[in-house]
mmCIF file of C-alpha atoms in Angstrom:
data_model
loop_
_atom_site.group_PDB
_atom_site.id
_atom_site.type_symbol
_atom_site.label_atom_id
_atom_site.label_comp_id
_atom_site.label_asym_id
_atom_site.label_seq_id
_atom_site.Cartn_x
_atom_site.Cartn_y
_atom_site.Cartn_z
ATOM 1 C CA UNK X 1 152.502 -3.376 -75.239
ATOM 2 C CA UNK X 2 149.873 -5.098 -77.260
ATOM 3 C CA UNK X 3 152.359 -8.312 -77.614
ATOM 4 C CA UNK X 4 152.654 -7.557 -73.883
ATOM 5 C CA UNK X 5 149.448 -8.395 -73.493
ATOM 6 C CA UNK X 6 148.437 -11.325 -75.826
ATOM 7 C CA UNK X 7 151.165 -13.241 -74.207
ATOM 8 C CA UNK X 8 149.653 -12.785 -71.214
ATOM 9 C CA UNK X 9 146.602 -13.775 -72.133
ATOM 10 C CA UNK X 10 147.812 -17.163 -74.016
ATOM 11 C CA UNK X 11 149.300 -17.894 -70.250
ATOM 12 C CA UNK X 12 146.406 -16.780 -68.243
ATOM 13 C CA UNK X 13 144.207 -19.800 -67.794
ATOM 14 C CA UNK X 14 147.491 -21.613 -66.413
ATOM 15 C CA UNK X 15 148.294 -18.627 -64.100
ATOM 16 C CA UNK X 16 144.856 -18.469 -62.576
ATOM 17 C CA UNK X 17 144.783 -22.031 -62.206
ATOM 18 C CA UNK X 18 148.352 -23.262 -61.511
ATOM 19 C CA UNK X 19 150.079 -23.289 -57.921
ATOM 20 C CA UNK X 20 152.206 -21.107 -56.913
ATOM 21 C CA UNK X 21 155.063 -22.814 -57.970
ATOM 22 C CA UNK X 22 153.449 -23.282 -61.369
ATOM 23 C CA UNK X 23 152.412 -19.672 -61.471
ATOM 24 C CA UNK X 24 156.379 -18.530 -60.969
ATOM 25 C CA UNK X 25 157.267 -21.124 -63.529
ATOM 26 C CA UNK X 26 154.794 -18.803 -66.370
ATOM 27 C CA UNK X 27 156.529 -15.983 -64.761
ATOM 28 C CA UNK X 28 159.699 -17.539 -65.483
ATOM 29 C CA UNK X 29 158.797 -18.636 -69.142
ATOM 30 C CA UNK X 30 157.359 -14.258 -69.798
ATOM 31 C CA UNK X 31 160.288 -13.227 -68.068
ATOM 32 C CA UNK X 32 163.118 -15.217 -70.382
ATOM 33 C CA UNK X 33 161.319 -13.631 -73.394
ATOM 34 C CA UNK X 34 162.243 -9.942 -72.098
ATOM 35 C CA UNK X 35 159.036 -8.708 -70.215
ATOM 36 C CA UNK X 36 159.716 -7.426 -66.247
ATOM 37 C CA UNK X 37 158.232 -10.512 -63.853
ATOM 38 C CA UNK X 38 156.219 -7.626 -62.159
ATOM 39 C CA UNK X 39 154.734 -6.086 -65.238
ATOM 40 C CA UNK X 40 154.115 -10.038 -66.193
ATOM 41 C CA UNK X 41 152.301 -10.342 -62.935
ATOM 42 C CA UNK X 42 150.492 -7.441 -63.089
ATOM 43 C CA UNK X 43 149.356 -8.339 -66.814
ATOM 44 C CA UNK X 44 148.075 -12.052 -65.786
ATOM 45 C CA UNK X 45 146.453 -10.984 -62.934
ATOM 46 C CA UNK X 46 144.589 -8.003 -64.897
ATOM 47 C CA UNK X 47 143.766 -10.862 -67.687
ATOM 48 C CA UNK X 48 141.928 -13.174 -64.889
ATOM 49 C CA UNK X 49 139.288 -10.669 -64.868
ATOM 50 C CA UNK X 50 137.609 -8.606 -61.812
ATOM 51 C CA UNK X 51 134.944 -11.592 -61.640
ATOM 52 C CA UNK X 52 137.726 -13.445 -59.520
ATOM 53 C CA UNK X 53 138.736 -10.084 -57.176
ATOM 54 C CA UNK X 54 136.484 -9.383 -53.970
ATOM 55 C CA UNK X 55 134.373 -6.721 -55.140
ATOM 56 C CA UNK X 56 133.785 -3.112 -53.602
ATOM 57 C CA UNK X 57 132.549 -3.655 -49.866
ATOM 58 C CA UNK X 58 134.283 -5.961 -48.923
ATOM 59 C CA UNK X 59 136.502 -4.613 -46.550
ATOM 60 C CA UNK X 60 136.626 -4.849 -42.481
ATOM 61 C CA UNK X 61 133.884 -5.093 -40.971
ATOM 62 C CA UNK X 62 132.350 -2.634 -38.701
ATOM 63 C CA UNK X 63 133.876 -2.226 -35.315
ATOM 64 C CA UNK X 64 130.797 -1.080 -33.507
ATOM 65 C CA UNK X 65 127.048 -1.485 -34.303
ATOM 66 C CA UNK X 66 124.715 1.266 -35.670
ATOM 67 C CA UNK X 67 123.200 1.919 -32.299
ATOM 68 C CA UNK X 68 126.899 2.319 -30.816
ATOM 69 C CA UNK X 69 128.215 4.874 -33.481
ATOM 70 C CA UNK X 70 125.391 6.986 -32.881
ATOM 71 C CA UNK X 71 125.807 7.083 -29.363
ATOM 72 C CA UNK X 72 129.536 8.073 -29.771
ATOM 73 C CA UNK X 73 128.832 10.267 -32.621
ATOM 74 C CA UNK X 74 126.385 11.813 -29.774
ATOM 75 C CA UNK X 75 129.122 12.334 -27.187
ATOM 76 C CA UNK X 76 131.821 13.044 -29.632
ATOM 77 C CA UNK X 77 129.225 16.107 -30.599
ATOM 78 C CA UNK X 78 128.676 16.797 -27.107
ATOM 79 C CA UNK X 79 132.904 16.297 -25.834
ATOM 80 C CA UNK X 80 133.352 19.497 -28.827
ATOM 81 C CA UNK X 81 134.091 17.390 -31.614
ATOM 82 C CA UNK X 82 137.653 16.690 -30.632
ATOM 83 C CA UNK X 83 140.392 15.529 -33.049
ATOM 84 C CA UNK X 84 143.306 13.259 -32.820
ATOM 85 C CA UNK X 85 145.191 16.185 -33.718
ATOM 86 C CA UNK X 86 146.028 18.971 -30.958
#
């Protein structure tokens, strides 16, 4: 595993930069010396670092405003606290 993983890091500056068809090309190269293309994805993509991944809270944004929710929290209280479930 630890070769695993310096070969992915002596490809990992072309990988985060390259295009896709470049990036399949490294894929290609890790692949034809005997690593899986998914574990060799998984390994560049780990070796880019989490500066380059969205970090925590980024997700969807919020369907209603504050003011809303607690107004349907309210009636949802009110309506027995009904479930999707029944």
């Amino acid at each position: 595993m630890a070769t695993r993983k310096r070969l992915a890091n002596r490809f990992r500056a072309e990988y985060a930069k390259g295009t896709k068809k470049q990036k399949g090309e490294v894929l290609d190269r890790l692949v034809a010396v005997g690593m899986g293309r998914s574990t060799a994805r998984r390994l560049l993509s780990q070796a880019v670092g989490s500066e380059e991944r969205p970090g925590p809270g980024r997700g969807r944004r919020p369907k209603y405003g504050e003011e809303t929710q607690r107004l349907l929290e309210r009636l949802w209280l009110l309506m027995g606290m009904p479930c999707g479930r029944t």
